[in-house]
Amino acid sequence: MALVGLVYGIVRWTSQGRVLGSVTVLDVELGGTTPEEATALLLDLEARLAAEAIPVRVLGQSAAIVPAEAGFDLDEESIVRRAMAVGRTDNPLTNFFWWIGHIGRTTELGPEGSLDPDALETVLEALDVGIIGEPPFPGSIRVVDGELVAEPPRPGRRIDRDQARQLLTTASLVLEKREVELPVLDEQPVFTEADLEEALDDAEAMLSAPIVLTADNGTELTFGVDDLKEAFVADVREDPPSIDLGFDPEVIETKLEPIRSEFESEPVNARFEINGYDVEIVPGRSGTRLDAEETAAALEQAARTASRRAELPLQEGAPPEVTTEDLEALNIKHLVSRFTTYYDCCSPRVTNIHLIADEVDGAIVRPGEVFSLNQHVGQRTEQEGYLPDGTIVGGEIVDTVGGGVSQFATTLYNAVFWGGYEDVEHKPHSFYFSRYPEGIEATISWPSPDLKFRNDSDAGILIKTSYTDTSVTVSFYGNNDGRVLVGEQSGGQLRVGVVREGGPNARKVRGDRSERFDFQEPPDPLYRGNPELGINDTRQVQGAREGWSVRVTRTITVGDETITQEWLVRYLPQQAIIEVHPCKVPGASQACPTTTTTTSTTTTTAPPETTTTTTAPPETTTTTAPPETAPPATDP
């Protein structure tokens, strides 16, 4: 007994997690396998059972059904669970006697499986049609040549579904397939002729007159009788029994397509609207569209009423790209800073200023974002409509495409400066022009110098631009606790005023400029040969002007905290450029003609002032290139 107990213990120990003893399912041995191994064996068995056709007979005619086509499924999980339970109970003594009684014996487990109802129905319907050919007909109602026609129901014969399912499931679970006789039933239609006649009367009422669908704005969409007949459908169903009369959405879609534009609308973006110094939000709205299915349902509803009218179902369409919630999140409440500069009317540079102002108008700078004027606008080209005008190239003014847009850059920079926003990159002009605030100005060219600033506030910035024939204005709308500041450079004078003081958390900006210092005399005039001039003629192209430096200080105060930033701005001396006859150029090797001619002297005023700039980050000091270094091409 001790030896038997020892052997039993060893068997139980080594069989942990495995099927005990000899357990078979059809011709598959599962004894000693793990659940994973047993599942793999059963999947192979399932494939064999599913692939072997079952011979069937229907009304004396032979056919075959492949279990796989009927959705055969062997329940491997249940079979493995049953196999693992063999010889295992909660009673150790029972388990021991089971082991004693099953030494050399096999436990056979019956297979478990099923057929998919939908797949089996498809297989049986094919046999109904191919062998019996007498399916019951529930009846129909159709429009033929513009007239409603009812086809009455009729009886038929079909394979008995319940019995066929049981017989074929059992046949699928054996290795040797035997012929199965599938019983056939006489089947009566679910509807009577009286049912179809009643439905026909309803259909005639539905198609008796036009139907009008009315939109919210009073616009009407009419479906004529011919339209209704073309779209009419009668769905006669047996399971569950129903006769549904209505209109086909696909046909309705063809009717709606040509007229959609009359009833549908595109989404409208939310937008900011300026009201004095304050900003309001005009809500956006989603688009509307006509849905064919809902329109078909509305027609059915109206067809069953005496008025034959219903509401045109307009669905909410695509949402706007910019929602009201998007704009509210920006927290843009009022004008923060506005600046205006002036110019003479009608020169090409004015066209350029207007073009770049239009490009920037409506730009939004989110909190923390850096705005780059060059990146936002791109290169100024003739294809974009920009014209040639004065630009400083090597200390001389020449015409290049886009000349003059630095006036817009200066105006934008002053909105940044007086709004208290972070100066990331700017470069003042190399020569001073009285139309710009001395020291508080910026130039721009492509690809550099650029004008960049960071929105270091907790509200977005809406940049709005406007212009006339003689001025350009840049306005920054955001939230500075109600504080509003407006400035301009006019007649060579800078004027800045606070319109509204704002609350205790407002940024208060003060700008100061030192007296001019470090004056520099202009270099000797540059004489340039012009063969079109007479020997004693001269033409002044550019006048001479001394250079100097100024120091600009910006103080920003918020509550008890004050930040001071300083920039050193150096304006270069301007060299006079004078055109003379080539023989009069100092050091010229060309001899002057000896013919005596009457001479005259012609002078011209200097062309439009030009500028170069330097980038000066806050609280740092930078200077422009010294006079002997030719400045880069910049726009004045």
XYZ file of C-alpha atoms in Angstrom:
636
model
C 0.000 0.000 0.000
C 2.875 2.315 0.769
C 4.382 1.590 -2.638
C 1.039 2.237 -4.398
C 0.660 5.480 -2.468
C 4.160 6.493 -3.482
C 3.466 5.797 -7.164
C 0.147 7.697 -6.958
C 1.895 10.699 -5.408
C 4.550 10.704 -8.130
C 1.846 10.523 -10.845
C -0.138 13.374 -9.322
C 2.993 15.483 -8.871
C 4.267 14.993 -12.413
C 0.756 15.553 -13.900
C 0.262 18.998 -12.408
C -1.053 21.327 -15.142
C -1.610 18.411 -17.550
C -4.518 16.158 -18.544
C -4.598 13.057 -16.254
C -4.651 9.555 -17.674
C -5.797 8.768 -21.175
C -8.452 11.207 -22.457
C -9.577 11.252 -26.109
C -11.828 13.395 -28.254
C -12.758 11.424 -31.372
C -9.305 10.300 -32.610
C -7.288 12.888 -30.678
C -5.365 11.820 -27.539
C -5.163 14.606 -24.956
C -3.685 12.646 -22.038
C -0.532 14.222 -20.572
C -0.905 17.491 -22.535
C -0.954 21.012 -21.161
C -4.017 23.177 -21.911
C -2.045 24.976 -24.631
C -0.961 21.696 -26.239
C -4.493 20.300 -26.019
C -5.901 23.454 -27.672
C -3.466 23.135 -30.572
C -4.510 19.487 -31.118
C -8.179 20.438 -31.044
C -7.657 23.267 -33.561
C -6.215 20.704 -35.961
C -9.246 18.470 -35.336
C -11.561 21.433 -35.982
C -9.924 22.091 -39.354
C -10.423 18.441 -40.384
C -14.081 18.375 -39.276
C -14.835 21.714 -40.992
C -13.319 20.697 -44.302
C -15.104 17.332 -44.777
C -18.429 17.794 -46.627
C -21.687 16.408 -45.221
C -23.792 14.595 -47.843
C -27.445 15.715 -47.645
C -30.668 14.799 -49.432
C -33.555 17.196 -50.080
C -36.762 15.884 -51.718
C -34.808 12.925 -53.136
C -32.024 15.073 -54.586
C -28.457 14.806 -53.283
C -26.217 17.714 -52.317
C -23.366 18.436 -49.957
C -22.749 21.010 -47.235
C -19.210 21.910 -46.144
C -19.308 22.688 -42.388
C -16.769 25.525 -42.832
C -19.225 27.317 -45.175
C -21.920 27.001 -42.501
C -19.643 28.619 -39.896
C -18.575 25.463 -38.021
C -16.803 26.145 -34.720
C -15.346 23.533 -32.336
C -15.494 24.725 -28.725
C -11.879 24.042 -27.801
C -12.059 26.018 -24.553
C -14.921 23.952 -23.152
C -13.365 20.628 -24.243
C -10.004 21.503 -22.643
C -11.735 22.550 -19.441
C -13.589 19.200 -19.300
C -10.382 17.259 -20.065
C -8.467 19.016 -17.265
C -11.296 18.196 -14.821
C -11.052 14.437 -15.452
C -9.737 12.745 -12.271
C -9.674 15.992 -10.327
C -12.207 16.629 -7.552
C -12.125 18.328 -4.164
C -11.947 14.930 -2.425
C -8.397 13.388 -2.385
C -9.778 9.914 -1.625
C -12.124 10.075 -4.624
C -9.197 11.135 -6.817
C -7.129 8.185 -5.566
C -9.817 5.584 -6.312
C -10.440 7.185 -9.731
C -6.739 6.682 -10.509
C -6.855 3.048 -9.321
C -9.970 2.411 -11.436
C -8.584 4.045 -14.628
C -5.167 2.435 -14.858
C -5.043 1.185 -18.426
C -8.447 2.679 -19.302
C -9.395 5.585 -21.593
C -11.905 8.370 -20.943
C -13.713 9.462 -24.122
C -15.057 13.001 -24.245
C -17.729 13.939 -26.767
C -16.864 16.927 -28.997
C -18.727 20.230 -28.651
C -19.373 22.640 -31.486
C -21.891 24.818 -33.323
C -22.842 26.322 -36.693
C -23.167 30.069 -37.264
C -26.894 30.882 -37.749
C -26.338 33.504 -40.468
C -23.877 31.381 -42.450
C -26.136 28.327 -42.173
C -29.120 30.367 -43.366
C -27.190 31.362 -46.487
C -26.378 27.700 -47.198
C -29.973 26.537 -46.655
C -31.413 29.362 -48.790
C -29.187 28.208 -51.640
C -30.638 24.687 -51.294
C -34.171 26.140 -51.144
C -33.646 27.935 -54.429
C -31.525 25.316 -56.188
C -33.502 22.189 -55.270
C -36.994 23.154 -54.070
C -37.496 26.376 -56.027
C -40.792 27.211 -54.315
C -40.040 29.794 -51.630
C -43.026 31.485 -49.987
C -43.610 35.016 -51.300
C -44.741 37.678 -48.796
C -46.124 39.969 -51.495
C -44.955 43.340 -52.795
C -46.068 46.847 -53.712
C -44.242 48.629 -56.546
C -44.595 51.548 -58.921
C -44.797 50.256 -62.495
C -45.050 52.776 -65.359
C -46.177 55.420 -62.889
C -48.884 53.242 -61.312
C -48.949 51.428 -57.971
C -49.171 47.647 -58.369
C -49.652 45.077 -55.572
C -48.402 41.511 -56.077
C -50.281 39.177 -53.686
C -48.521 36.768 -51.302
C -48.300 33.043 -52.070
C -47.344 29.853 -50.139
C -44.177 27.844 -50.737
C -41.883 25.173 -49.347
C -38.609 25.491 -47.477
C -36.177 23.309 -45.532
C -37.171 23.085 -41.870
C -34.616 25.402 -40.285
C -34.768 24.143 -36.678
C -34.407 20.467 -37.531
C -31.783 21.139 -40.196
C -29.655 23.053 -37.710
C -29.722 20.180 -35.193
C -29.036 17.471 -37.800
C -26.174 19.341 -39.472
C -24.535 20.312 -36.163
C -24.503 16.668 -35.074
C -23.164 15.561 -38.482
C -20.353 18.109 -38.260
C -19.030 16.614 -35.006
C -18.257 13.115 -36.349
C -15.302 11.914 -38.377
C -17.236 9.681 -40.746
C -19.908 11.764 -42.474
C -23.197 10.068 -43.230
C -25.965 11.336 -45.465
C -28.477 13.582 -43.722
C -32.094 13.848 -44.870
C -33.200 17.460 -44.491
C -36.956 17.743 -43.835
C -39.044 20.177 -45.924
C -42.042 22.172 -44.650
C -44.996 23.675 -46.468
C -44.976 27.325 -45.448
C -47.723 29.911 -45.685
C -46.887 33.591 -46.261
C -47.060 35.826 -43.205
C -49.404 38.273 -44.974
C -52.760 37.820 -46.681
C -54.075 39.481 -49.797
C -56.173 41.689 -47.534
C -52.989 42.881 -45.796
C -51.450 43.855 -49.147
C -54.631 45.622 -50.297
C -54.718 47.652 -47.106
C -51.043 48.617 -47.571
C -51.791 49.517 -51.205
C -54.488 51.936 -50.067
C -51.985 53.569 -47.693
C -49.436 53.861 -50.492
C -51.940 55.519 -52.834
C -52.727 58.074 -50.141
C -49.029 58.781 -49.633
C -48.537 59.462 -53.361
C -51.780 61.336 -53.939
C -50.380 64.921 -54.019
C -47.155 66.946 -53.809
C -45.363 67.358 -50.469
C -43.838 70.664 -49.286
C -40.891 70.803 -46.868
C -40.225 74.244 -45.332
C -36.842 75.471 -44.037
C -36.434 77.718 -40.989
C -35.972 80.777 -43.201
C -39.273 80.118 -44.964
C -37.745 78.639 -48.112
C -39.834 75.774 -49.466
C -38.780 72.559 -51.191
C -41.550 70.797 -53.130
C -41.575 67.131 -54.161
C -44.076 66.496 -56.938
C -46.123 63.314 -57.328
C -43.707 62.011 -59.971
C -40.781 62.650 -57.616
C -42.570 60.768 -54.842
C -43.410 57.819 -57.086
C -39.811 57.567 -58.270
C -38.544 57.424 -54.687
C -41.350 55.238 -53.271
C -40.359 51.905 -51.648
C -42.391 49.203 -49.878
C -40.336 46.916 -47.638
C -42.346 43.725 -46.994
C -40.613 41.741 -44.253
C -41.340 38.286 -42.867
C -39.157 38.372 -39.736
C -40.486 40.264 -37.926
C -43.619 40.625 -40.079
C -43.998 44.232 -41.312
C -44.937 46.250 -44.382
C -42.988 49.513 -44.271
C -43.918 52.199 -46.794
C -41.545 55.086 -47.375
C -39.071 56.747 -49.736
C -35.631 55.579 -50.866
C -32.853 57.876 -49.500
C -30.648 57.086 -52.498
C -33.295 58.417 -54.893
C -33.920 61.402 -52.608
C -30.184 62.134 -52.753
C -30.356 62.538 -56.540
C -33.192 65.036 -56.079
C -31.297 67.041 -53.454
C -27.911 67.253 -55.160
C -28.784 69.957 -57.754
C -30.407 72.238 -55.144
C -28.140 71.825 -52.121
C -26.603 75.279 -52.510
C -30.045 76.875 -52.090
C -30.561 75.365 -48.633
C -27.155 74.477 -47.214
C -24.669 76.918 -45.702
C -20.944 76.893 -45.075
C -19.609 77.159 -41.513
C -18.867 80.684 -40.302
C -15.768 81.326 -38.185
C -16.026 83.228 -34.950
C -14.314 86.597 -35.242
C -13.208 89.577 -33.221
C -15.040 92.867 -33.670
C -13.527 96.151 -32.549
C -15.852 98.458 -30.648
C -13.944 101.618 -29.771
C -11.013 100.518 -27.617
C -12.693 97.242 -26.655
C -12.883 93.862 -28.392
C -16.036 91.782 -28.747
C -16.463 88.259 -30.124
C -18.948 87.598 -32.885
C -19.861 83.912 -32.403
C -19.180 81.393 -35.142
C -21.650 78.810 -36.317
C -21.531 75.405 -37.916
C -22.634 74.847 -41.464
C -25.918 73.201 -42.378
C -26.544 70.364 -44.790
C -29.438 68.380 -46.172
C -29.445 64.719 -45.166
C -31.138 62.346 -47.612
C -32.249 59.848 -44.947
C -33.801 62.521 -42.736
C -35.440 64.122 -45.765
C -36.943 60.733 -46.708
C -38.278 60.368 -43.157
C -39.770 63.897 -43.302
C -41.493 63.049 -46.602
C -42.996 59.902 -45.077
C -44.240 61.915 -42.115
C -45.794 64.587 -44.337
C -47.318 61.968 -46.664
C -49.457 60.697 -43.781
C -50.885 64.131 -42.895
C -53.747 66.117 -44.407
C -51.566 69.231 -44.876
C -48.831 67.271 -46.679
C -46.279 69.638 -45.182
C -43.315 69.133 -42.844
C -40.138 70.857 -41.716
C -37.142 70.539 -44.010
C -34.560 68.673 -41.904
C -31.325 70.664 -41.998
C -28.546 68.923 -40.103
C -25.656 70.640 -38.413
C -22.764 70.356 -40.814
C -19.041 70.988 -40.512
C -17.983 73.063 -37.487
C -16.146 76.332 -38.101
C -12.354 76.270 -38.154
C -12.348 79.049 -35.535
C -14.931 78.568 -32.793
C -16.219 81.028 -30.221
C -14.448 78.973 -27.553
C -11.149 79.306 -29.433
C -11.337 83.113 -29.340
C -12.557 83.249 -25.741
C -9.508 81.223 -24.694
C -7.221 83.951 -26.120
C -8.565 86.437 -23.542
C -8.229 89.390 -25.934
C -10.209 92.212 -24.336
C -9.057 95.695 -25.410
C -6.556 97.872 -27.249
C -3.164 97.684 -25.513
C -1.018 99.872 -27.783
C -1.441 101.733 -31.056
C 1.113 103.666 -33.087
C 0.940 105.752 -36.271
C 3.629 107.111 -38.582
C 3.213 109.425 -41.571
C 4.590 109.700 -45.105
C 4.091 111.659 -48.333
C 1.398 110.397 -50.654
C 1.576 108.322 -53.732
C 5.170 107.107 -54.118
C 5.924 103.406 -54.816
C 6.985 102.960 -51.179
C 3.419 103.793 -50.122
C 2.127 100.880 -52.196
C 4.692 98.618 -50.497
C 3.650 99.823 -47.036
C 0.003 99.110 -47.793
C 0.802 95.619 -49.093
C 2.792 94.558 -46.039
C 0.168 96.068 -43.727
C -2.505 93.947 -45.416
C -0.353 90.824 -44.922
C -0.087 91.416 -41.168
C -3.663 92.602 -40.571
C -5.545 90.093 -38.394
C -2.474 88.131 -37.263
C -2.834 86.484 -33.847
C 0.152 85.902 -31.576
C -0.620 83.418 -28.813
C 0.912 83.707 -25.325
C 4.552 82.634 -25.414
C 4.803 82.742 -29.224
C 7.458 84.698 -31.141
C 6.243 86.749 -34.086
C 8.703 87.233 -36.970
C 7.743 89.885 -39.509
C 9.861 88.292 -42.253
C 8.534 84.814 -41.552
C 4.928 86.011 -41.494
C 5.104 88.106 -44.663
C 7.778 86.325 -46.685
C 10.020 87.828 -49.332
C 8.716 90.966 -50.988
C 8.622 90.306 -54.758
C 7.221 91.881 -57.901
C 4.890 88.883 -58.236
C 3.351 89.901 -54.910
C 2.838 93.437 -56.207
C 5.798 95.147 -54.473
C 7.473 98.004 -56.337
C 11.065 99.293 -56.465
C 11.910 102.187 -54.141
C 14.766 103.526 -52.073
C 17.010 101.106 -50.212
C 20.402 101.701 -48.585
C 23.078 99.600 -50.280
C 26.620 100.199 -49.057
C 25.712 103.599 -47.628
C 23.935 104.780 -50.793
C 20.258 104.878 -51.651
C 19.243 102.757 -54.643
C 15.895 101.386 -55.752
C 15.096 97.739 -54.871
C 11.807 95.844 -54.854
C 9.924 96.411 -51.604
C 11.733 99.577 -50.591
C 9.884 101.538 -47.929
C 8.425 98.694 -45.853
C 10.726 99.609 -42.984
C 8.234 102.348 -42.189
C 5.758 99.602 -41.389
C 8.441 97.755 -39.369
C 9.062 100.889 -37.318
C 5.344 101.389 -36.714
C 4.981 97.740 -35.634
C 8.055 97.999 -33.407
C 6.601 101.005 -31.586
C 3.411 99.040 -30.891
C 5.660 96.343 -29.375
C 7.783 98.869 -27.457
C 4.911 100.850 -25.921
C 2.822 97.725 -25.320
C 5.579 96.409 -23.073
C 6.114 93.184 -25.049
C 9.474 91.393 -25.183
C 11.870 92.635 -27.864
C 13.520 89.530 -29.380
C 15.206 91.050 -32.438
C 15.215 94.498 -34.001
C 17.744 96.690 -35.781
C 17.537 100.481 -35.920
C 18.287 102.363 -39.132
C 21.902 103.352 -39.769
C 20.830 106.879 -40.794
C 18.286 108.957 -38.912
C 14.959 109.922 -40.537
C 12.643 112.355 -38.827
C 9.530 110.406 -39.803
C 10.603 107.761 -37.227
C 10.999 108.203 -33.441
C 14.705 108.755 -32.842
C 16.202 105.576 -31.368
C 12.837 103.790 -31.148
C 12.591 102.440 -34.675
C 13.434 99.390 -36.785
C 14.345 98.442 -40.312
C 13.704 95.233 -42.238
C 15.066 93.544 -45.338
C 15.088 90.032 -46.781
C 16.185 87.677 -45.315
C 17.658 89.949 -42.667
C 17.500 92.107 -40.697
C 14.222 90.883 -39.198
C 11.827 92.230 -36.585
C 10.800 89.711 -33.898
C 8.974 90.008 -30.591
C 7.600 87.555 -28.035
C 4.128 87.768 -26.561
C 5.175 87.433 -22.926
C 1.682 88.211 -21.595
C -0.976 85.703 -20.540
C -3.402 86.860 -23.264
C -3.230 86.601 -27.033
C -2.430 89.560 -29.266
C -4.606 90.520 -32.228
C -2.646 92.724 -34.640
C -4.801 95.094 -36.681
C -3.412 97.424 -39.316
C -4.908 100.361 -41.173
C -3.596 103.038 -43.514
C -4.428 106.121 -45.550
C -2.577 107.777 -48.430
C -0.346 109.513 -45.882
C -0.230 107.307 -42.753
C -0.015 103.737 -41.454
C -1.252 102.514 -38.060
C -0.555 99.291 -36.136
C -2.812 98.347 -33.215
C -2.167 95.593 -30.648
C -5.290 94.201 -28.944
C -4.796 91.972 -25.917
C -5.333 92.271 -22.177
C -3.292 94.690 -20.097
C -5.800 94.998 -17.268
C -7.639 97.708 -19.192
C -4.667 100.026 -19.844
C -4.706 101.684 -23.300
C -1.796 103.625 -24.831
C -1.776 105.499 -28.164
C 1.192 107.165 -29.879
C 2.398 108.708 -33.138
C 5.439 110.241 -34.809
C 4.324 113.398 -36.596
C 6.261 116.440 -37.757
C 9.455 115.003 -36.322
C 7.912 114.763 -32.843
C 7.062 111.654 -30.787
C 3.727 111.849 -28.976
C 2.566 109.056 -26.638
C -0.448 109.244 -24.351
C -2.317 106.941 -21.965
C -6.012 106.847 -22.845
C -7.068 104.527 -20.005
C -4.963 103.887 -16.908
C -6.169 100.315 -16.355
C -6.111 98.255 -13.176
C -3.385 97.451 -10.631
C -1.970 94.560 -12.690
C -1.427 96.596 -15.857
C 2.027 96.932 -17.405
C 2.992 100.602 -17.310
C 5.573 101.475 -19.945
C 7.826 104.535 -19.978
C 10.320 105.319 -22.737
C 13.212 107.784 -22.497
C 15.832 108.898 -24.994
C 19.085 110.583 -24.048
C 20.510 113.690 -25.667
C 22.651 113.059 -28.725
C 26.314 112.335 -28.048
C 29.450 110.942 -29.711
C 29.021 113.093 -32.820
C 30.919 112.042 -35.950
C 31.709 114.199 -38.952
C 30.805 112.822 -42.370
C 33.653 111.562 -44.556
C 34.919 113.578 -47.510
C 32.514 113.748 -50.462
C 32.545 110.927 -52.976
C 32.881 112.150 -56.562
C 31.450 109.869 -59.221
C 31.898 110.228 -62.965
C 28.842 110.855 -65.171
C 29.659 111.258 -68.893
C 26.287 112.883 -69.519
C 27.334 115.957 -67.516
C 29.207 118.892 -68.917
C 32.802 119.535 -67.885
C 31.815 122.106 -65.295
C 28.427 120.571 -64.362
C 27.828 118.867 -60.986
C 24.888 116.921 -59.569
C 24.556 116.187 -55.866
C 23.081 112.681 -55.427
C 23.302 112.495 -51.644
C 23.921 115.187 -49.052
C 26.377 115.025 -46.169
C 25.195 114.703 -42.558
C 26.983 114.085 -39.293
C 26.420 110.942 -37.204
C 25.677 110.558 -33.510
C 24.498 108.162 -30.801
C 21.508 108.117 -28.435
C 20.609 105.845 -25.555
C 17.038 104.489 -25.342
C 15.633 103.283 -22.015
C 12.359 101.413 -21.510
C 10.961 100.997 -18.001
C 8.141 98.499 -17.426
C 6.346 98.592 -14.084
C 3.796 96.016 -12.902
C 2.643 96.639 -9.342
C 5.797 96.940 -7.213
C 8.074 95.272 -9.798
C 10.076 97.364 -12.265
C 12.203 96.195 -15.210
C 14.576 98.565 -17.014
C 15.956 97.845 -20.498
C 18.506 99.897 -22.437
C 19.626 100.123 -26.063
C 22.509 102.124 -27.524
C 21.597 103.345 -31.018
C 24.308 104.825 -33.278
C 23.424 106.727 -36.435
C 26.234 106.750 -38.986
C 27.442 109.942 -40.670
C 26.172 110.254 -44.219
C 28.691 110.819 -47.008
C 27.933 113.337 -49.740
C 27.877 111.827 -53.238
C 28.450 114.233 -56.124
C 28.367 113.389 -59.824
C 30.785 115.230 -62.128
C 32.215 114.823 -65.613
C 34.595 111.794 -65.567
C 37.587 114.031 -66.221
C 36.778 115.972 -63.023
C 36.866 112.931 -60.719
C 39.813 113.429 -58.360
C 42.748 111.330 -59.553
C 41.141 110.673 -62.965
C 43.475 109.797 -65.812
C 41.061 111.141 -68.449
C 41.928 114.580 -69.751
C 39.181 117.171 -70.026
C 38.187 118.418 -73.510
C 39.647 121.832 -74.487
C 36.439 123.046 -76.167
C 34.938 125.994 -74.356
C 31.347 125.380 -73.338
C 28.816 127.224 -71.314
C 28.479 125.469 -67.986
C 25.791 125.318 -65.396
C 25.547 123.714 -62.027
C 22.658 121.423 -61.171
C 21.947 120.142 -57.696
C 19.238 117.861 -56.402
C 17.990 117.145 -52.936
C 18.940 113.874 -51.326
C 16.670 110.970 -52.262
C 14.410 109.393 -49.625
C 16.231 108.702 -46.390
C 17.489 105.152 -45.923
C 18.268 103.053 -42.909
C 20.125 100.081 -41.571
C 19.472 98.424 -38.226
C 21.097 96.447 -35.472
C 19.564 93.707 -33.349
C 19.515 94.657 -29.679
C 18.007 92.237 -27.135
C 16.538 93.768 -23.960
C 18.997 95.131 -21.411
C 21.949 94.898 -23.836
C 23.825 97.500 -25.823
C 24.674 97.102 -29.512
C 26.029 99.481 -32.101
C 25.860 99.794 -35.843
C 28.918 99.222 -38.014
C 31.525 102.012 -37.946
C 31.478 104.415 -40.885
C 34.345 102.736 -42.715
C 32.327 99.450 -42.873
C 29.755 99.439 -45.672
C 26.302 98.754 -44.145
C 24.096 95.999 -45.615
C 21.226 96.734 -47.955
C 18.284 97.919 -45.889
C 14.984 99.524 -46.614
C 14.469 103.124 -45.496
